[in-house]
PDB file of C-alpha atoms in Angstrom:
ATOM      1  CA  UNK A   1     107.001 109.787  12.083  1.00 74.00           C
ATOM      2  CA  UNK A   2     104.451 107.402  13.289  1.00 83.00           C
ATOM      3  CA  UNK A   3     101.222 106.110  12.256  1.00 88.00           C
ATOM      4  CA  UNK A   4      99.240 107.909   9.745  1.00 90.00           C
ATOM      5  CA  UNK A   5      96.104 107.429   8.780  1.00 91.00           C
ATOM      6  CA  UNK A   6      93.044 108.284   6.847  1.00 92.00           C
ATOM      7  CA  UNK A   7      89.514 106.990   7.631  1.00 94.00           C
ATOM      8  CA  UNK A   8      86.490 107.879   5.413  1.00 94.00           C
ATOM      9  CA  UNK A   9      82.843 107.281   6.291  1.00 94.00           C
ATOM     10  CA  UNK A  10      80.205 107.906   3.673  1.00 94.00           C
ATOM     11  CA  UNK A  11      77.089 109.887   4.800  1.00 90.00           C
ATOM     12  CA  UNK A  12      74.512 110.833   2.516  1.00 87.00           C
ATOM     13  CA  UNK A  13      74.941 113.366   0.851  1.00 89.00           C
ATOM     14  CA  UNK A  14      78.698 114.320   1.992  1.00 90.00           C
ATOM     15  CA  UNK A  15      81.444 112.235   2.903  1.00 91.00           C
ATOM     16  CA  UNK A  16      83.267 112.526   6.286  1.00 92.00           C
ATOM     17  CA  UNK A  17      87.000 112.119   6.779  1.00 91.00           C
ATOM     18  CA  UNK A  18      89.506 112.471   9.704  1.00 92.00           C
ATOM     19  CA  UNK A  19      93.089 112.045   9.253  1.00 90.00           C
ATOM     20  CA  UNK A  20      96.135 111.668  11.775  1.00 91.00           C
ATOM     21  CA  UNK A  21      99.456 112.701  10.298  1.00 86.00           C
ATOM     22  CA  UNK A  22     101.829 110.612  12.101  1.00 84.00           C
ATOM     23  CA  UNK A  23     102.921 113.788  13.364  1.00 82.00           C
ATOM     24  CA  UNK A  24     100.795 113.390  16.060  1.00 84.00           C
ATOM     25  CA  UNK A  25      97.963 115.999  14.709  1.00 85.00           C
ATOM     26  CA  UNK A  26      94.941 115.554  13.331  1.00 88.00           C
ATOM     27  CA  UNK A  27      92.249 116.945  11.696  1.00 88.00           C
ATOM     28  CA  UNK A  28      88.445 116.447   9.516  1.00 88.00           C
ATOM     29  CA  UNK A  29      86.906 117.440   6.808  1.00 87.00           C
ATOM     30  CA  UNK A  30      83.559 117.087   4.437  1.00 87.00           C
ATOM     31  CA  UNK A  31      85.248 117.963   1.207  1.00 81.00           C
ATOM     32  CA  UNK A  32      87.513 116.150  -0.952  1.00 75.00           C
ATOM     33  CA  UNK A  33      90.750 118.738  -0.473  1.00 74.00           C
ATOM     34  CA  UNK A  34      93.293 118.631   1.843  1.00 77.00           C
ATOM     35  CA  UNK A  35      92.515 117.787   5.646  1.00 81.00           C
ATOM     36  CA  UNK A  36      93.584 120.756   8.446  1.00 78.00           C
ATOM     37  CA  UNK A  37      95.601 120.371  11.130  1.00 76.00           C
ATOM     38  CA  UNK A  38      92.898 120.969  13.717  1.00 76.00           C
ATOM     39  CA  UNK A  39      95.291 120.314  16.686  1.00 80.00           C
ATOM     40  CA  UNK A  40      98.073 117.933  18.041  1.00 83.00           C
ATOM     41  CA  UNK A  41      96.902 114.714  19.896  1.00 87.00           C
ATOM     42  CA  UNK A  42      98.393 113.575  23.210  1.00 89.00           C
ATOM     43  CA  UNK A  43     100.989 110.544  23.865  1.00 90.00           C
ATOM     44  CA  UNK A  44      98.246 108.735  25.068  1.00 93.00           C
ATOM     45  CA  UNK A  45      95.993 109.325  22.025  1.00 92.00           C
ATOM     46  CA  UNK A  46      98.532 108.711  19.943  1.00 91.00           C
ATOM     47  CA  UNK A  47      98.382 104.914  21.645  1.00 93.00           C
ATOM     48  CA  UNK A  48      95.232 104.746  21.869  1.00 94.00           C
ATOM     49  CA  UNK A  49      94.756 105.178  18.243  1.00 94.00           C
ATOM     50  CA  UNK A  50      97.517 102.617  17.689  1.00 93.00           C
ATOM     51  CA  UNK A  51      95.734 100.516  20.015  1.00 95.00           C
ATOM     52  CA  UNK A  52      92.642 100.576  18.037  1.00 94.00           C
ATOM     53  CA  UNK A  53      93.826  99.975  14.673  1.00 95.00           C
ATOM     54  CA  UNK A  54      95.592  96.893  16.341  1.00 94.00           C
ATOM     55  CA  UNK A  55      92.212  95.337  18.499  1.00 95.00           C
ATOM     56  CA  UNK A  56      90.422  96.083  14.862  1.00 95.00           C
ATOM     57  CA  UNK A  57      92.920  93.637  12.839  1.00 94.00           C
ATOM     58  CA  UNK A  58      94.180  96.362  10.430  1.00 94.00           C
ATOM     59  CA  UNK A  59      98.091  96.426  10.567  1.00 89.00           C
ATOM     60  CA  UNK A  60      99.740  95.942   7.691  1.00 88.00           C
ATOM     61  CA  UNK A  61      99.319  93.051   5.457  1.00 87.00           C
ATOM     62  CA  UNK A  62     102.138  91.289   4.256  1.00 85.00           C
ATOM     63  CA  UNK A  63     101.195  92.766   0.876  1.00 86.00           C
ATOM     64  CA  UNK A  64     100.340  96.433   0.727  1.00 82.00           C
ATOM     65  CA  UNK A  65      96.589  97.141  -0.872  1.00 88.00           C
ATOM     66  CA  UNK A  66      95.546 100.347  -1.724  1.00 89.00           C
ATOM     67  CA  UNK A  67      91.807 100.803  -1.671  1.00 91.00           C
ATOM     68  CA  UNK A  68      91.387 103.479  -4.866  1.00 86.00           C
ATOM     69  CA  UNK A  69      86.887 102.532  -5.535  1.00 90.00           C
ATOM     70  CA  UNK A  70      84.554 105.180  -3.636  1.00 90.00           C
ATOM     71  CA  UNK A  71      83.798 103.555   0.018  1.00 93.00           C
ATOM     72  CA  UNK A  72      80.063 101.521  -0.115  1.00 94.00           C
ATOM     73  CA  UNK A  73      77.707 103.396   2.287  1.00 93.00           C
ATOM     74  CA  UNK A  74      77.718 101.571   5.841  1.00 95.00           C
ATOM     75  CA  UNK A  75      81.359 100.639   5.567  1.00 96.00           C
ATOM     76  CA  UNK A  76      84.312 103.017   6.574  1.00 96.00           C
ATOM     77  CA  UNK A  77      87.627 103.144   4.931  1.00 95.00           C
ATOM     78  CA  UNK A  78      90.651 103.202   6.851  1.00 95.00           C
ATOM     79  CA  UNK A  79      94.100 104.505   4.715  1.00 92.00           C
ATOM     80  CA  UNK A  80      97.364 103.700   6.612  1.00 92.00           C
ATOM     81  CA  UNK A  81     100.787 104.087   6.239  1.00 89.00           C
ATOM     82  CA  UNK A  82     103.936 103.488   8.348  1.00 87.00           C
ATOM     83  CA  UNK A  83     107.206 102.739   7.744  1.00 85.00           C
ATOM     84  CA  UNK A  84     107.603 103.535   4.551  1.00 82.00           C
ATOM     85  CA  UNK A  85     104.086 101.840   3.709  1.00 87.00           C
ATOM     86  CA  UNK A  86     100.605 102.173   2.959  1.00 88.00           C
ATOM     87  CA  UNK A  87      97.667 100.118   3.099  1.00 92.00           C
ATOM     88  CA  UNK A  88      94.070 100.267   3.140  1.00 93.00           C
ATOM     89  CA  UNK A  89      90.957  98.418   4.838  1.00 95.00           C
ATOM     90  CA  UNK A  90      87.281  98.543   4.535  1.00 96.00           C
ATOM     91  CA  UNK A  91      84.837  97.431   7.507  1.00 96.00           C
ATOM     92  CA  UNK A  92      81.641  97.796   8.712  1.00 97.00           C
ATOM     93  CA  UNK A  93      80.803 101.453  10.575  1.00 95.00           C
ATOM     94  CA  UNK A  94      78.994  99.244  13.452  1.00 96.00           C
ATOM     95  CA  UNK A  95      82.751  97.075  13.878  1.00 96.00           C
ATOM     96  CA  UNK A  96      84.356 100.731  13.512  1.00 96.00           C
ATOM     97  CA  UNK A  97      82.229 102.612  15.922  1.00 96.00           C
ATOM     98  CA  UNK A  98      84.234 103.383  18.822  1.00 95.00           C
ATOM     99  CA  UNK A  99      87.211 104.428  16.061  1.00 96.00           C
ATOM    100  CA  UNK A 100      84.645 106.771  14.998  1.00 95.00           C
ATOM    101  CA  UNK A 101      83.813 108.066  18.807  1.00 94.00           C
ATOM    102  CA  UNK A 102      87.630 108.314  19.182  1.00 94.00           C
ATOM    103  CA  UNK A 103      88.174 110.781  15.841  1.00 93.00           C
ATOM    104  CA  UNK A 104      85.201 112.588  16.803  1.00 91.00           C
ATOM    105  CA  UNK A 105      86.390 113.482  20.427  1.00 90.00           C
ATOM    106  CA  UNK A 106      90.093 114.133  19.154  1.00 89.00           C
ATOM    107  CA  UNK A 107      88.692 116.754  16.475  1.00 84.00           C
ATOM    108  CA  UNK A 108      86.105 118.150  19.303  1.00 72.00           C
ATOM    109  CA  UNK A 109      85.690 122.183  19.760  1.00 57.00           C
ATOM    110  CA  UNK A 110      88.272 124.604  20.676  1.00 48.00           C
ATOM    111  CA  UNK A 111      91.393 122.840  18.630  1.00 44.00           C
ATOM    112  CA  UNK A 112      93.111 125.434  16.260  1.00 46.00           C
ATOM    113  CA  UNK A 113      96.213 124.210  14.114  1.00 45.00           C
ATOM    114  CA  UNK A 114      99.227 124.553  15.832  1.00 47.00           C
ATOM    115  CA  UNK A 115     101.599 125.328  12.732  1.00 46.00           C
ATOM    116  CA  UNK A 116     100.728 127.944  10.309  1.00 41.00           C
ATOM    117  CA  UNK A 117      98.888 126.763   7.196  1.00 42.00           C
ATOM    118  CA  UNK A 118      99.841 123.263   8.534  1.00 45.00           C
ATOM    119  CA  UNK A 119      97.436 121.565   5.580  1.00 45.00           C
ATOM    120  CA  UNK A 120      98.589 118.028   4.290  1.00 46.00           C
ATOM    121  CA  UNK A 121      97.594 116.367   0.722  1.00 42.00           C
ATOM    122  CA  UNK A 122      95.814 113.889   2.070  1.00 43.00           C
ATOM    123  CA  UNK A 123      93.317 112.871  -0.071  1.00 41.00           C
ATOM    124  CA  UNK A 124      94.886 110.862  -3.085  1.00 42.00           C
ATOM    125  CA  UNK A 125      98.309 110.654  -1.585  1.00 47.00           C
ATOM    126  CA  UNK A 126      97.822 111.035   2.291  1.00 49.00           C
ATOM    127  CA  UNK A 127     101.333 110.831   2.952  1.00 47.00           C
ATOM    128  CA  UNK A 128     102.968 112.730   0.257  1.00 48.00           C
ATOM    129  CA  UNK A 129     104.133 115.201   3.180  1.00 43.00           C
ATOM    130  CA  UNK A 130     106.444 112.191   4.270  1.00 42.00           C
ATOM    131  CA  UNK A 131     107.987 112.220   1.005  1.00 41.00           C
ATOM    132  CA  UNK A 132     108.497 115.968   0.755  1.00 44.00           C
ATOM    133  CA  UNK A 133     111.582 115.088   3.684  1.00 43.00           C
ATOM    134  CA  UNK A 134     109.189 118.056   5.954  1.00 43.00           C
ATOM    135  CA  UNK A 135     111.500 117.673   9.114  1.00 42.00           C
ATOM    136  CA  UNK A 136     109.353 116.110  12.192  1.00 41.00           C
ATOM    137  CA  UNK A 137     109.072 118.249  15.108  1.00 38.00           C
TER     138      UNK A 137
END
Protein backbone atom coordinates (compact mmCIF):
# COMPACT_ATOMS: atom_id res chain seq x y z
CA UNK A 1 0.00 0.00 0.00
CA UNK A 2 0.84 3.59 -0.15
CA UNK A 3 0.53 6.55 1.92
CA UNK A 4 -1.84 6.60 4.72
CA UNK A 5 -2.83 9.13 6.63
CA UNK A 6 -4.90 10.68 9.29
CA UNK A 7 -5.45 14.46 9.73
CA UNK A 8 -7.53 15.88 12.65
CA UNK A 9 -8.75 19.46 12.97
CA UNK A 10 -10.39 20.55 16.18
CA UNK A 11 -13.66 22.58 15.85
CA UNK A 12 -15.57 23.58 18.70
CA UNK A 13 -17.51 21.55 19.90
CA UNK A 14 -16.66 18.33 17.60
CA UNK A 15 -13.59 17.29 16.12
CA UNK A 16 -13.18 16.69 12.33
CA UNK A 17 -11.11 13.92 10.79
CA UNK A 18 -10.41 12.58 7.23
CA UNK A 19 -8.33 9.66 6.63
CA UNK A 20 -6.72 8.08 3.36
CA UNK A 21 -6.00 4.38 3.67
CA UNK A 22 -3.15 3.93 1.45
CA UNK A 23 -5.51 1.95 -0.39
CA UNK A 24 -6.30 4.74 -2.27
CA UNK A 25 -9.85 5.47 -0.40
CA UNK A 26 -10.80 7.76 1.86
CA UNK A 27 -13.19 8.86 4.08
CA UNK A 28 -14.40 11.58 7.34
CA UNK A 29 -15.85 11.56 10.27
CA UNK A 30 -16.97 13.77 13.56
CA UNK A 31 -16.77 10.97 16.03
CA UNK A 32 -13.99 9.25 17.58
CA UNK A 33 -14.78 5.51 15.90
CA UNK A 34 -13.63 4.16 12.96
CA UNK A 35 -13.46 6.37 9.66
CA UNK A 36 -15.74 4.98 6.39
CA UNK A 37 -14.61 4.32 3.28
CA UNK A 38 -16.55 7.09 1.58
CA UNK A 39 -15.02 6.32 -1.90
CA UNK A 40 -11.70 5.52 -3.78
CA UNK A 41 -9.51 8.55 -4.88
CA UNK A 42 -7.99 8.86 -8.36
CA UNK A 43 -4.14 8.30 -9.46
CA UNK A 44 -3.90 11.79 -9.60
CA UNK A 45 -5.30 12.45 -6.10
CA UNK A 46 -3.45 9.97 -4.82
CA UNK A 47 -0.27 12.38 -6.02
CA UNK A 48 -1.61 15.14 -5.28
CA UNK A 49 -2.00 14.22 -1.73
CA UNK A 50 1.58 12.93 -1.78
CA UNK A 51 2.47 16.10 -3.25
CA UNK A 52 1.08 18.03 -0.46
CA UNK A 53 2.35 16.28 2.44
CA UNK A 54 5.80 16.75 0.63
CA UNK A 55 5.47 20.94 -0.25
CA UNK A 56 4.19 20.96 3.66
CA UNK A 57 7.62 19.39 5.07
CA UNK A 58 5.95 16.34 6.72
CA UNK A 59 7.71 13.10 5.41
CA UNK A 60 9.07 11.06 7.69
CA UNK A 61 11.55 12.05 10.22
CA UNK A 62 14.49 10.14 10.69
CA UNK A 63 12.94 9.20 14.04
CA UNK A 64 9.31 8.18 14.08
CA UNK A 65 7.02 10.48 16.65
CA UNK A 66 3.75 9.60 17.46
CA UNK A 67 1.60 12.52 18.48
CA UNK A 68 -0.78 10.65 21.38
CA UNK A 69 -2.01 14.62 23.45
CA UNK A 70 -5.54 15.93 22.09
CA UNK A 71 -4.67 18.44 19.00
CA UNK A 72 -4.61 22.44 20.44
CA UNK A 73 -7.50 24.28 18.69
CA UNK A 74 -6.09 26.21 15.49
CA UNK A 75 -3.55 23.53 14.75
CA UNK A 76 -4.32 20.29 12.68
CA UNK A 77 -2.79 16.96 13.23
CA UNK A 78 -1.54 15.02 10.50
CA UNK A 79 -0.95 10.88 11.37
CA UNK A 80 1.17 9.13 8.67
CA UNK A 81 2.45 5.99 7.96
CA UNK A 82 4.34 4.29 5.08
CA UNK A 83 6.56 1.73 4.75
CA UNK A 84 6.22 0.05 7.58
CA UNK A 85 6.12 3.49 9.60
CA UNK A 86 4.24 6.00 11.32
CA UNK A 87 4.67 9.44 12.27
CA UNK A 88 2.86 12.37 13.29
CA UNK A 89 2.94 16.34 12.79
CA UNK A 90 1.13 19.25 14.16
CA UNK A 91 0.80 22.71 12.18
CA UNK A 92 -1.08 25.58 11.96
CA UNK A 93 -4.81 25.17 10.08
CA UNK A 94 -3.87 28.58 8.11
CA UNK A 95 -0.22 26.58 6.79
CA UNK A 96 -2.67 23.45 6.30
CA UNK A 97 -5.46 25.10 4.47
CA UNK A 98 -5.37 23.98 1.04
CA UNK A 99 -4.75 20.16 2.67
CA UNK A 100 -7.95 20.89 4.22
CA UNK A 101 -9.70 22.16 0.72
CA UNK A 102 -8.15 18.99 -0.80
CA UNK A 103 -9.89 16.37 1.97
CA UNK A 104 -12.93 18.31 1.77
CA UNK A 105 -13.36 18.03 -2.12
CA UNK A 106 -12.14 14.25 -2.08
CA UNK A 107 -14.95 13.38 0.63
CA UNK A 108 -17.55 15.77 -1.42
CA UNK A 109 -21.33 14.40 -2.12
CA UNK A 110 -22.31 11.42 -4.00
CA UNK A 111 -19.18 9.00 -2.82
CA UNK A 112 -20.53 5.64 -1.34
CA UNK A 113 -17.88 2.96 -0.11
CA UNK A 114 -16.87 0.83 -2.68
CA UNK A 115 -16.27 -2.46 -0.52
CA UNK A 116 -18.85 -3.69 1.79
CA UNK A 117 -18.49 -2.58 5.41
CA UNK A 118 -15.04 -1.35 4.19
CA UNK A 119 -14.49 0.52 7.88
CA UNK A 120 -10.76 0.79 9.11
CA UNK A 121 -9.56 1.28 12.96
CA UNK A 122 -8.28 4.32 12.45
CA UNK A 123 -8.43 6.20 15.33
CA UNK A 124 -5.75 4.89 17.92
CA UNK A 125 -4.06 2.60 15.49
CA UNK A 126 -4.84 4.03 11.92
CA UNK A 127 -3.06 1.41 10.26
CA UNK A 128 -3.81 -1.66 12.14
CA UNK A 129 -5.62 -2.86 8.78
CA UNK A 130 -1.94 -3.06 7.35
CA UNK A 131 -1.06 -5.37 9.98
CA UNK A 132 -4.11 -7.60 9.70
CA UNK A 133 -2.06 -8.85 6.08
CA UNK A 134 -5.93 -7.53 4.36
CA UNK A 135 -4.69 -8.29 0.70
CA UNK A 136 -4.49 -4.83 -1.43
CA UNK A 137 -6.67 -4.68 -4.32
Amino acid sequence: PGLACVITIPQDPITLRYGFDGFGRVGQTTDPGPIPCVRRLSKQDQLSLEAQIATLGLGAPPESVVLATPCPTGMVQVDLAANGRRWSHRLPQSQAAELLQFCERCTGQGGGAELPNARYAWEGDPWAIWRQGRPSD
